[in-house]
């Protein structure tokens, strides 16, 4: 049977690379398009070590419509795309909003335009739980019906705008574009082989890379931003989802789009575990699972942090036949194994 191609923009990045591995495992033929602005070609070697296949890779900037069009000419049988390519640092987006609007919106507009002109296409879009802001207590855990709140950063706004742009594309008369927007909660961990994982540039903005870098001695201590929130231990609560589980949800989304009989549809799914963990709980589980110490101190609250948010993933469990079920201890071990590998600890 001929393997179906799936375009993976941003496929050399953290979540993209893990998804490429799962696409191969499911029998698809991923085509990676990445400008390597936040990744490197070494990731392709990591993918090859896991899958035994040298991934198809095109160094392309998705904001350059002509390059993206020539990719579709070269691979004329691509009907499905997973769109990861974007900038993702919340703080940087506050400092450089135009860079974020320019990259995240133009990339999406180019891809959607080409897929619409081509016809019969499907897009899986990387969205984020940031679209919900701080949900009110009656909306916790957050399901897809929870109201979208004004985003706190230009990054968050690009996610809301991209979702709206795709919705408008689907709603044009005679549109045959099918879209699934996946709203990720907090992806963590690395492939169990430690051939691929998260490679933050500079000071990590997310909790777990900061934890692993502190454990490895790269950082003196971890700052827990606030212990006076209205949560059981006072620190913020998030829904941490294993990146390999998250990657499998993309395969489930592509399967669903491929099987669709109706065209011109748009769907949203929350991807999380359904369980909130506080910062202090994450620290404890990490130290316990890996038998390693992480020095930390309580610091003042950080501006813009949401107090608590976790997912109700039941729609994704039901409709995609997918569940994030890797034990969190295993996820913590994968993160530490990866950090030790890249730091040669
Ligand atoms: P990442 O930075 O590791 O991966 C993004 C990839 O896209 C990188 O390889 C980068 O080089 C590439 N890229 C960026 N702009 C591009 C462009 N114009 N053309 C081609 N390639 C381009 O990020 P990630 O953590 O893997 O995130 C992937 C997607 O998931 C992003 O859209 C991000 O906003 C979204 N997301 C991430 C998280 C998270 O915590 N990691 C949470 C929610 C949503």
mmCIF file of C-alpha atoms and ligand atoms in Angstrom:
data_model
loop_
_atom_site.group_PDB
_atom_site.id
_atom_site.type_symbol
_atom_site.label_atom_id
_atom_site.label_comp_id
_atom_site.label_asym_id
_atom_site.label_seq_id
_atom_site.Cartn_x
_atom_site.Cartn_y
_atom_site.Cartn_z
ATOM 1 C CA UNK A 1 0.000 0.000 0.000
ATOM 2 C CA UNK A 2 1.283 3.476 -0.881
ATOM 3 C CA UNK A 3 2.251 5.493 2.193
ATOM 4 C CA UNK A 4 0.336 8.762 2.450
ATOM 5 C CA UNK A 5 2.389 11.913 2.801
ATOM 6 C CA UNK A 6 1.807 14.410 5.596
ATOM 7 C CA UNK A 7 3.465 17.829 5.511
ATOM 8 C CA UNK A 8 4.891 18.688 8.929
ATOM 9 C CA UNK A 9 5.824 22.369 9.117
ATOM 10 C CA UNK A 10 8.163 22.963 12.050
ATOM 11 C CA UNK A 11 8.853 19.218 12.032
ATOM 12 C CA UNK A 12 12.437 19.660 13.272
ATOM 13 C CA UNK A 13 11.167 21.320 16.462
ATOM 14 C CA UNK A 14 10.382 19.757 19.829
ATOM 15 C CA UNK A 15 6.798 18.552 19.323
ATOM 16 C CA UNK A 16 7.201 18.257 15.538
ATOM 17 C CA UNK A 17 10.085 15.779 15.748
ATOM 18 C CA UNK A 18 8.208 13.520 18.174
ATOM 19 C CA UNK A 19 5.187 13.675 15.874
ATOM 20 C CA UNK A 20 7.289 12.739 12.847
ATOM 21 C CA UNK A 21 8.407 9.611 14.741
ATOM 22 C CA UNK A 22 4.778 8.676 15.491
ATOM 23 C CA UNK A 23 3.687 9.360 11.906
ATOM 24 C CA UNK A 24 6.290 6.904 10.638
ATOM 25 C CA UNK A 25 5.166 4.355 13.241
ATOM 26 C CA UNK A 26 1.584 4.727 11.996
ATOM 27 C CA UNK A 27 2.583 4.170 8.347
ATOM 28 C CA UNK A 28 2.543 7.760 7.102
ATOM 29 C CA UNK A 29 5.344 9.432 5.176
ATOM 30 C CA UNK A 30 6.076 12.774 6.825
ATOM 31 C CA UNK A 31 7.621 15.609 4.821
ATOM 32 C CA UNK A 32 9.330 18.081 7.125
ATOM 33 C CA UNK A 33 9.404 21.773 6.192
ATOM 34 C CA UNK A 34 11.395 23.834 8.662
ATOM 35 C CA UNK A 35 13.584 26.930 8.447
ATOM 36 C CA UNK A 36 15.620 25.703 11.474
ATOM 37 C CA UNK A 37 15.110 29.064 13.214
ATOM 38 C CA UNK A 38 14.636 27.197 16.510
ATOM 39 C CA UNK A 39 16.038 23.753 15.710
ATOM 40 C CA UNK A 40 18.891 22.076 13.918
ATOM 41 C CA UNK A 41 19.507 19.365 11.333
ATOM 42 C CA UNK A 42 20.867 17.104 14.100
ATOM 43 C CA UNK A 43 17.246 16.463 15.024
ATOM 44 C CA UNK A 44 16.889 14.629 11.707
ATOM 45 C CA UNK A 45 19.668 12.243 12.767
ATOM 46 C CA UNK A 46 17.821 11.625 16.041
ATOM 47 C CA UNK A 47 14.640 10.796 14.133
ATOM 48 C CA UNK A 48 16.588 8.461 11.862
ATOM 49 C CA UNK A 49 18.112 6.638 14.857
ATOM 50 C CA UNK A 50 14.634 5.949 16.206
ATOM 51 C CA UNK A 51 12.796 5.135 12.975
ATOM 52 C CA UNK A 52 15.595 3.753 10.818
ATOM 53 C CA UNK A 53 14.439 6.144 8.094
ATOM 54 C CA UNK A 54 16.176 9.330 6.943
ATOM 55 C CA UNK A 55 13.349 11.831 7.116
ATOM 56 C CA UNK A 56 12.357 13.826 4.058
ATOM 57 C CA UNK A 57 13.402 17.382 4.877
ATOM 58 C CA UNK A 58 13.024 20.681 3.025
ATOM 59 C CA UNK A 59 14.611 23.785 4.484
ATOM 60 C CA UNK A 60 11.774 26.194 3.910
ATOM 61 C CA UNK A 61 10.526 29.343 5.562
ATOM 62 C CA UNK A 62 6.735 29.141 5.626
ATOM 63 C CA UNK A 63 6.481 32.934 5.465
ATOM 64 C CA UNK A 64 7.922 32.634 1.945
ATOM 65 C CA UNK A 65 4.856 31.639 -0.034
ATOM 66 C CA UNK A 66 6.772 30.886 -3.242
ATOM 67 C CA UNK A 67 8.983 28.328 -1.451
ATOM 68 C CA UNK A 68 5.980 26.701 0.144
ATOM 69 C CA UNK A 69 4.245 26.560 -3.246
ATOM 70 C CA UNK A 70 7.272 24.905 -4.823
ATOM 71 C CA UNK A 71 7.223 22.288 -2.067
ATOM 72 C CA UNK A 72 3.618 21.491 -2.974
ATOM 73 C CA UNK A 73 4.643 21.253 -6.637
ATOM 74 C CA UNK A 74 7.430 18.845 -5.742
ATOM 75 C CA UNK A 75 5.153 16.724 -3.528
ATOM 76 C CA UNK A 76 1.863 17.116 -5.370
ATOM 77 C CA UNK A 77 0.254 14.259 -3.429
ATOM 78 C CA UNK A 78 0.272 16.047 -0.062
ATOM 79 C CA UNK A 79 -3.301 16.471 1.185
ATOM 80 C CA UNK A 80 -2.685 16.751 4.919
ATOM 81 C CA UNK A 81 -0.544 19.187 6.873
ATOM 82 C CA UNK A 82 0.317 19.521 10.537
ATOM 83 C CA UNK A 83 1.268 23.128 11.168
ATOM 84 C CA UNK A 84 3.746 23.494 14.041
ATOM 85 C CA UNK A 85 5.931 26.238 12.514
ATOM 86 C CA UNK A 86 5.700 29.276 14.783
ATOM 87 C CA UNK A 87 7.605 31.241 17.378
ATOM 88 C CA UNK A 88 6.515 30.270 20.866
ATOM 89 C CA UNK A 89 8.240 32.300 23.602
ATOM 90 C CA UNK A 90 5.615 34.315 25.470
ATOM 91 C CA UNK A 91 8.085 36.840 26.962
ATOM 92 C CA UNK A 92 9.858 37.429 23.658
ATOM 93 C CA UNK A 93 6.501 38.017 21.977
ATOM 94 C CA UNK A 94 5.867 40.907 24.387
ATOM 95 C CA UNK A 95 9.216 42.449 23.449
ATOM 96 C CA UNK A 96 8.968 41.750 19.708
ATOM 97 C CA UNK A 97 5.269 41.565 18.813
ATOM 98 C CA UNK A 98 5.681 42.218 15.093
ATOM 99 C CA UNK A 99 8.132 39.346 14.776
ATOM 100 C CA UNK A 100 5.473 37.065 16.277
ATOM 101 C CA UNK A 101 2.552 38.390 14.253
ATOM 102 C CA UNK A 102 4.695 38.312 11.108
ATOM 103 C CA UNK A 103 5.908 34.752 11.518
ATOM 104 C CA UNK A 104 2.943 33.020 13.123
ATOM 105 C CA UNK A 105 0.190 34.637 11.078
ATOM 106 C CA UNK A 106 1.889 34.798 7.686
ATOM 107 C CA UNK A 107 3.044 31.156 7.870
ATOM 108 C CA UNK A 108 -0.499 30.022 8.615
ATOM 109 C CA UNK A 109 -2.067 32.262 5.963
ATOM 110 C CA UNK A 110 0.343 30.960 3.320
ATOM 111 C CA UNK A 111 -0.314 27.330 4.188
ATOM 112 C CA UNK A 112 -4.096 27.762 4.360
ATOM 113 C CA UNK A 113 -4.099 29.693 1.057
ATOM 114 C CA UNK A 114 -2.192 26.981 -0.752
ATOM 115 C CA UNK A 115 -4.301 24.174 0.718
ATOM 116 C CA UNK A 116 -7.525 25.997 -0.216
ATOM 117 C CA UNK A 117 -6.374 26.660 -3.763
ATOM 118 C CA UNK A 118 -5.299 23.055 -4.149
ATOM 119 C CA UNK A 119 -8.588 21.724 -2.757
ATOM 120 C CA UNK A 120 -9.479 18.697 -0.672
ATOM 121 C CA UNK A 121 -6.897 19.545 1.997
ATOM 122 C CA UNK A 122 -6.757 19.161 5.760
ATOM 123 C CA UNK A 123 -4.791 21.064 8.394
ATOM 124 C CA UNK A 124 -4.018 20.114 11.974
ATOM 125 C CA UNK A 125 -3.132 23.327 13.775
ATOM 126 C CA UNK A 126 -0.946 23.609 16.911
ATOM 127 C CA UNK A 127 -2.974 25.741 19.257
ATOM 128 C CA UNK A 128 -2.600 26.219 22.961
ATOM 129 C CA UNK A 129 -4.494 26.355 26.251
ATOM 130 C CA UNK A 130 -3.379 30.008 26.417
ATOM 131 C CA UNK A 131 -6.556 30.738 24.401
ATOM 132 C CA UNK A 132 -8.535 30.159 27.636
ATOM 133 C CA UNK A 133 -6.484 32.549 29.809
ATOM 134 C CA UNK A 134 -7.350 32.026 33.510
ATOM 135 C CA UNK A 135 -10.630 30.120 33.359
ATOM 136 C CA UNK A 136 -13.120 30.917 36.111
ATOM 137 C CA UNK A 137 -13.432 28.183 38.794
ATOM 138 C CA UNK A 138 -16.670 26.803 37.333
ATOM 139 C CA UNK A 139 -14.797 26.115 34.053
ATOM 140 C CA UNK A 140 -12.092 23.961 35.685
ATOM 141 C CA UNK A 141 -11.165 21.504 34.313
ATOM 142 C CA UNK A 142 -11.384 23.338 30.998
ATOM 143 C CA UNK A 143 -13.408 21.807 28.226
ATOM 144 C CA UNK A 144 -13.743 23.159 24.687
ATOM 145 C CA UNK A 145 -16.935 25.064 25.604
ATOM 146 C CA UNK A 146 -15.084 27.305 28.082
ATOM 147 C CA UNK A 147 -15.085 30.924 26.882
ATOM 148 C CA UNK A 148 -11.917 32.205 25.241
ATOM 149 C CA UNK A 149 -10.440 35.039 27.297
ATOM 150 C CA UNK A 150 -8.393 37.974 25.971
ATOM 151 C CA UNK A 151 -4.896 36.564 25.460
ATOM 152 C CA UNK A 152 -2.172 37.848 27.801
ATOM 153 C CA UNK A 153 0.564 38.122 25.173
ATOM 154 C CA UNK A 154 1.081 38.660 21.439
ATOM 155 C CA UNK A 155 2.013 34.950 21.259
ATOM 156 C CA UNK A 156 -1.351 33.949 22.759
ATOM 157 C CA UNK A 157 -3.106 36.376 20.435
ATOM 158 C CA UNK A 158 -1.475 34.749 17.396
ATOM 159 C CA UNK A 159 -2.955 31.393 18.496
ATOM 160 C CA UNK A 160 -6.430 32.914 18.831
ATOM 161 C CA UNK A 161 -6.058 34.744 15.517
ATOM 162 C CA UNK A 162 -4.828 31.651 13.686
ATOM 163 C CA UNK A 163 -7.799 29.655 14.998
ATOM 164 C CA UNK A 164 -10.142 32.439 13.774
ATOM 165 C CA UNK A 165 -8.443 32.647 10.382
ATOM 166 C CA UNK A 166 -8.830 28.905 9.895
ATOM 167 C CA UNK A 167 -12.461 29.049 11.034
ATOM 168 C CA UNK A 168 -13.126 31.804 8.471
ATOM 169 C CA UNK A 169 -11.408 29.763 5.734
ATOM 170 C CA UNK A 170 -13.578 26.759 6.569
ATOM 171 C CA UNK A 171 -16.696 28.954 6.561
ATOM 172 C CA UNK A 172 -16.175 30.436 3.096
ATOM 173 C CA UNK A 173 -18.835 29.311 0.627
ATOM 174 C CA UNK A 174 -17.955 25.968 -0.951
ATOM 175 C CA UNK A 175 -14.877 25.572 1.251
ATOM 176 C CA UNK A 176 -13.582 22.024 1.279
ATOM 177 C CA UNK A 177 -10.849 22.661 3.848
ATOM 178 C CA UNK A 178 -11.027 20.489 6.962
ATOM 179 C CA UNK A 179 -9.297 21.724 10.114
ATOM 180 C CA UNK A 180 -8.573 20.349 13.560
ATOM 181 C CA UNK A 181 -7.100 22.769 16.094
ATOM 182 C CA UNK A 182 -5.369 20.996 18.949
ATOM 183 C CA UNK A 183 -5.116 23.057 22.131
ATOM 184 C CA UNK A 184 -2.089 21.732 23.960
ATOM 185 C CA UNK A 185 -1.695 22.080 27.682
ATOM 186 C CA UNK A 186 1.956 21.819 28.896
ATOM 187 C CA UNK A 187 4.109 19.429 26.836
ATOM 188 C CA UNK A 188 7.025 17.871 28.725
ATOM 189 C CA UNK A 189 9.512 15.014 28.503
ATOM 190 C CA UNK A 190 11.524 13.443 25.718
ATOM 191 C CA UNK A 191 11.504 10.332 23.576
ATOM 192 C CA UNK A 192 12.446 7.309 25.772
ATOM 193 C CA UNK A 193 15.475 6.668 23.530
ATOM 194 C CA UNK A 194 16.816 10.169 24.347
ATOM 195 C CA UNK A 195 17.587 10.647 20.642
ATOM 196 C CA UNK A 196 15.204 13.631 20.504
ATOM 197 C CA UNK A 197 13.903 16.030 23.156
ATOM 198 C CA UNK A 198 13.413 19.685 24.013
ATOM 199 C CA UNK A 199 16.296 22.060 23.255
ATOM 200 C CA UNK A 200 15.439 25.455 24.743
ATOM 201 C CA UNK A 201 17.639 28.345 23.650
ATOM 202 C CA UNK A 202 18.881 30.562 26.479
ATOM 203 C CA UNK A 203 17.104 30.541 29.813
ATOM 204 C CA UNK A 204 14.182 28.094 29.671
ATOM 205 C CA UNK A 205 10.739 29.691 29.961
ATOM 206 C CA UNK A 206 9.038 26.411 30.868
ATOM 207 C CA UNK A 207 9.270 24.600 34.173
ATOM 208 C CA UNK A 208 10.664 21.193 33.319
ATOM 209 C CA UNK A 209 13.707 22.259 31.250
ATOM 210 C CA UNK A 210 14.562 24.612 34.104
ATOM 211 C CA UNK A 211 14.248 21.728 36.561
ATOM 212 C CA UNK A 212 16.458 19.410 34.479
ATOM 213 C CA UNK A 213 19.068 22.135 33.857
ATOM 214 C CA UNK A 214 19.188 22.886 37.589
ATOM 215 C CA UNK A 215 19.544 19.186 38.378
ATOM 216 C CA UNK A 216 22.409 19.049 35.861
ATOM 217 C CA UNK A 217 24.154 21.971 37.588
ATOM 218 C CA UNK A 218 23.702 24.472 34.757
ATOM 219 C CA UNK A 219 21.543 26.689 36.964
ATOM 220 C CA UNK A 220 22.162 27.394 40.636
ATOM 221 C CA UNK A 221 18.585 27.034 41.788
ATOM 222 C CA UNK A 222 15.054 26.866 40.541
ATOM 223 C CA UNK A 223 12.753 29.775 41.331
ATOM 224 C CA UNK A 224 9.232 28.770 42.254
ATOM 225 C CA UNK A 225 7.282 31.869 41.288
ATOM 226 C CA UNK A 226 4.794 32.337 44.120
ATOM 227 C CA UNK A 227 3.627 30.068 46.962
ATOM 228 C CA UNK A 228 0.651 32.199 47.940
ATOM 229 C CA UNK A 229 -1.744 31.297 45.114
ATOM 230 C CA UNK A 230 -5.166 29.939 45.943
ATOM 231 C CA UNK A 231 -4.062 26.321 45.384
ATOM 232 C CA UNK A 232 -3.492 23.507 47.936
ATOM 233 C CA UNK A 233 0.273 24.155 48.265
ATOM 234 C CA UNK A 234 0.229 27.762 47.038
ATOM 235 C CA UNK A 235 2.145 27.187 43.772
ATOM 236 C CA UNK A 236 0.647 27.350 40.264
ATOM 237 C CA UNK A 237 -1.106 24.334 38.769
ATOM 238 C CA UNK A 238 -0.780 23.098 35.177
ATOM 239 C CA UNK A 239 -1.660 20.019 33.157
ATOM 240 C CA UNK A 240 1.635 18.460 32.024
ATOM 241 C CA UNK A 241 1.278 16.211 28.989
ATOM 242 C CA UNK A 242 3.969 13.828 27.784
ATOM 243 C CA UNK A 243 5.274 14.911 24.376
ATOM 244 C CA UNK A 244 5.046 11.355 22.971
ATOM 245 C CA UNK A 245 1.381 11.118 24.030
ATOM 246 C CA UNK A 246 0.837 14.541 22.464
ATOM 247 C CA UNK A 247 2.536 13.398 19.254
ATOM 248 C CA UNK A 248 0.178 10.410 19.024
ATOM 249 C CA UNK A 249 -2.817 12.757 19.214
ATOM 250 C CA UNK A 250 -1.634 14.332 15.941
ATOM 251 C CA UNK A 251 -1.677 10.945 14.243
ATOM 252 C CA UNK A 252 -5.196 10.384 15.597
ATOM 253 C CA UNK A 253 -6.209 13.803 14.215
ATOM 254 C CA UNK A 254 -4.774 13.017 10.777
ATOM 255 C CA UNK A 255 -6.543 9.615 10.791
ATOM 256 C CA UNK A 256 -9.791 11.388 11.591
ATOM 257 C CA UNK A 257 -9.349 13.990 8.838
ATOM 258 C CA UNK A 258 -8.439 11.312 6.323
ATOM 259 C CA UNK A 259 -11.580 9.324 7.111
ATOM 260 C CA UNK A 260 -13.890 12.350 6.938
ATOM 261 C CA UNK A 261 -16.691 12.092 4.417
ATOM 262 C CA UNK A 262 -17.841 15.698 4.907
ATOM 263 C CA UNK A 263 -15.674 18.650 3.760
ATOM 264 C CA UNK A 264 -15.524 22.164 5.181
ATOM 265 C CA UNK A 265 -15.347 21.240 8.857
ATOM 266 C CA UNK A 266 -13.538 22.706 11.835
ATOM 267 C CA UNK A 267 -13.019 21.063 15.228
ATOM 268 C CA UNK A 268 -11.217 21.858 18.483
ATOM 269 C CA UNK A 269 -9.727 19.447 21.001
ATOM 270 C CA UNK A 270 -8.060 20.000 24.367
ATOM 271 C CA UNK A 271 -4.985 17.829 24.780
ATOM 272 C CA UNK A 272 -4.044 17.209 28.375
ATOM 273 C CA UNK A 273 -4.082 14.489 31.010
ATOM 274 C CA UNK A 274 -7.047 15.817 32.958
ATOM 275 C CA UNK A 275 -4.853 16.086 36.056
ATOM 276 C CA UNK A 276 -3.391 19.315 37.408
ATOM 277 C CA UNK A 277 0.004 19.255 39.115
ATOM 278 C CA UNK A 278 1.457 22.104 41.123
ATOM 279 C CA UNK A 279 5.010 23.355 40.570
ATOM 280 C CA UNK A 280 6.026 21.908 43.952
ATOM 281 C CA UNK A 281 4.454 18.546 43.097
ATOM 282 C CA UNK A 282 6.347 18.448 39.781
ATOM 283 C CA UNK A 283 9.581 19.121 41.641
ATOM 284 C CA UNK A 284 8.887 16.337 44.157
ATOM 285 C CA UNK A 285 7.949 13.803 41.483
ATOM 286 C CA UNK A 286 11.019 14.704 39.411
ATOM 287 C CA UNK A 287 13.402 14.342 42.358
ATOM 288 C CA UNK A 288 11.759 11.124 43.570
ATOM 289 C CA UNK A 289 11.578 9.474 40.118
ATOM 290 C CA UNK A 290 15.197 10.259 39.322
ATOM 291 C CA UNK A 291 16.700 10.141 42.789
ATOM 292 C CA UNK A 292 18.291 13.532 42.230
ATOM 293 C CA UNK A 293 18.224 16.819 44.150
ATOM 294 C CA UNK A 294 17.030 20.114 42.669
ATOM 295 C CA UNK A 295 17.871 23.210 44.758
ATOM 296 C CA UNK A 296 14.980 25.680 44.719
ATOM 297 C CA UNK A 297 13.683 28.764 46.457
ATOM 298 C CA UNK A 298 10.375 30.527 46.562
ATOM 299 C CA UNK A 299 10.426 33.749 44.513
ATOM 300 C CA UNK A 300 7.774 36.456 44.014
ATOM 301 C CA UNK A 301 4.930 35.768 41.621
ATOM 302 C CA UNK A 302 5.768 36.262 37.947
ATOM 303 C CA UNK A 303 3.663 38.763 36.004
ATOM 304 C CA UNK A 304 1.180 37.197 33.624
ATOM 305 C CA UNK A 305 1.177 33.715 35.191
ATOM 306 C CA UNK A 306 -2.199 32.021 35.261
ATOM 307 C CA UNK A 307 -2.951 30.570 38.733
ATOM 308 C CA UNK A 308 -4.314 27.206 37.723
ATOM 309 C CA UNK A 309 -5.476 25.504 34.575
ATOM 310 C CA UNK A 310 -5.921 21.910 33.589
ATOM 311 C CA UNK A 311 -7.798 20.154 30.830
ATOM 312 C CA UNK A 312 -10.940 18.181 30.487
ATOM 313 C CA UNK A 313 -9.649 15.969 27.654
ATOM 314 C CA UNK A 314 -12.793 13.813 27.433
ATOM 315 C CA UNK A 315 -13.740 15.105 23.963
ATOM 316 C CA UNK A 316 -10.323 14.074 22.584
ATOM 317 C CA UNK A 317 -10.510 10.750 24.480
ATOM 318 C CA UNK A 318 -13.928 10.040 22.999
ATOM 319 C CA UNK A 319 -13.697 11.445 19.472
ATOM 320 C CA UNK A 320 -10.046 10.838 18.669
ATOM 321 C CA UNK A 321 -9.855 7.539 20.566
ATOM 322 C CA UNK A 322 -6.763 8.941 22.237
ATOM 323 C CA UNK A 323 -5.649 9.226 25.824
ATOM 324 C CA UNK A 324 -2.539 10.663 27.517
ATOM 325 C CA UNK A 325 -1.741 7.733 29.765
ATOM 326 C CA UNK A 326 2.035 7.616 30.269
ATOM 327 C CA UNK A 327 2.758 7.653 34.012
ATOM 328 C CA UNK A 328 4.210 10.975 35.083
ATOM 329 C CA UNK A 329 7.186 9.261 36.808
ATOM 330 C CA UNK A 330 8.146 7.736 33.446
ATOM 331 C CA UNK A 331 7.858 11.146 31.815
ATOM 332 C CA UNK A 332 10.157 12.675 34.451
ATOM 333 C CA UNK A 333 12.710 9.923 33.858
ATOM 334 C CA UNK A 334 12.625 10.600 30.086
ATOM 335 C CA UNK A 335 13.279 14.313 30.694
ATOM 336 C CA UNK A 336 16.269 13.606 32.948
ATOM 337 C CA UNK A 337 17.687 10.970 30.581
ATOM 338 C CA UNK A 338 17.565 13.530 27.756
ATOM 339 C CA UNK A 339 19.149 16.300 29.830
ATOM 340 C CA UNK A 340 21.956 13.963 30.927
ATOM 341 C CA UNK A 341 22.556 12.961 27.333
ATOM 342 C CA UNK A 342 22.818 16.507 25.978
ATOM 343 C CA UNK A 343 24.930 17.724 28.918
ATOM 344 C CA UNK A 344 27.032 14.543 29.056
ATOM 345 C CA UNK A 345 26.343 14.398 32.813
HETATM 346 P P1 LIG B 1 9.788 24.586 18.520
HETATM 347 O O1 LIG B 1 10.300 25.969 18.469
HETATM 348 O O2 LIG B 1 10.647 23.527 19.112
HETATM 349 O O3 LIG B 1 9.357 24.112 17.056
HETATM 350 C C1 LIG B 1 8.886 25.013 16.081
HETATM 351 C C2 LIG B 1 9.653 24.724 14.805
HETATM 352 O O4 LIG B 1 9.149 25.591 13.790
HETATM 353 C C3 LIG B 1 11.146 24.989 14.931
HETATM 354 O O5 LIG B 1 11.861 23.873 14.433
HETATM 355 C C4 LIG B 1 11.386 26.229 14.076
HETATM 356 O O6 LIG B 1 12.658 26.203 13.463
HETATM 357 C C5 LIG B 1 10.259 26.123 13.071
HETATM 358 N N1 LIG B 1 9.797 27.389 12.492
HETATM 359 C C6 LIG B 1 9.462 28.527 13.137
HETATM 360 N N2 LIG B 1 9.073 29.455 12.237
HETATM 361 C C7 LIG B 1 9.154 28.873 11.012
HETATM 362 C C8 LIG B 1 8.876 29.304 9.696
HETATM 363 N N3 LIG B 1 8.462 30.547 9.424
HETATM 364 N N4 LIG B 1 9.074 28.434 8.678
HETATM 365 C C9 LIG B 1 9.519 27.185 8.910
HETATM 366 N N5 LIG B 1 9.784 26.719 10.131
HETATM 367 C C10 LIG B 1 9.606 27.555 11.172
HETATM 368 O O7 LIG B 1 8.371 24.635 19.283
HETATM 369 P P2 LIG B 1 7.456 23.455 19.828
HETATM 370 O O8 LIG B 1 7.492 23.477 21.304
HETATM 371 O O9 LIG B 1 7.755 22.199 19.107
HETATM 372 O O10 LIG B 1 6.042 24.001 19.394
HETATM 373 C C11 LIG B 1 5.423 23.622 18.175
HETATM 374 C C12 LIG B 1 4.091 24.332 18.042
HETATM 375 O O11 LIG B 1 3.295 24.031 19.182
HETATM 376 C C13 LIG B 1 4.209 25.851 17.979
HETATM 377 O O12 LIG B 1 3.239 26.322 17.090
HETATM 378 C C14 LIG B 1 3.870 26.266 19.401
HETATM 379 O O13 LIG B 1 3.331 27.562 19.464
HETATM 380 C C15 LIG B 1 2.830 25.223 19.771
HETATM 381 N N6 LIG B 1 2.707 25.029 21.211
HETATM 382 C C16 LIG B 1 3.823 24.697 21.952
HETATM 383 C C17 LIG B 1 3.707 24.537 23.325
HETATM 384 C C18 LIG B 1 4.934 24.210 24.167
HETATM 385 O O14 LIG B 1 4.895 24.414 25.382
HETATM 386 N N7 LIG B 1 6.021 23.689 23.607
HETATM 387 C C19 LIG B 1 2.462 24.696 23.945
HETATM 388 C C20 LIG B 1 1.349 25.013 23.168
HETATM 389 C C21 LIG B 1 1.488 25.173 21.797
#
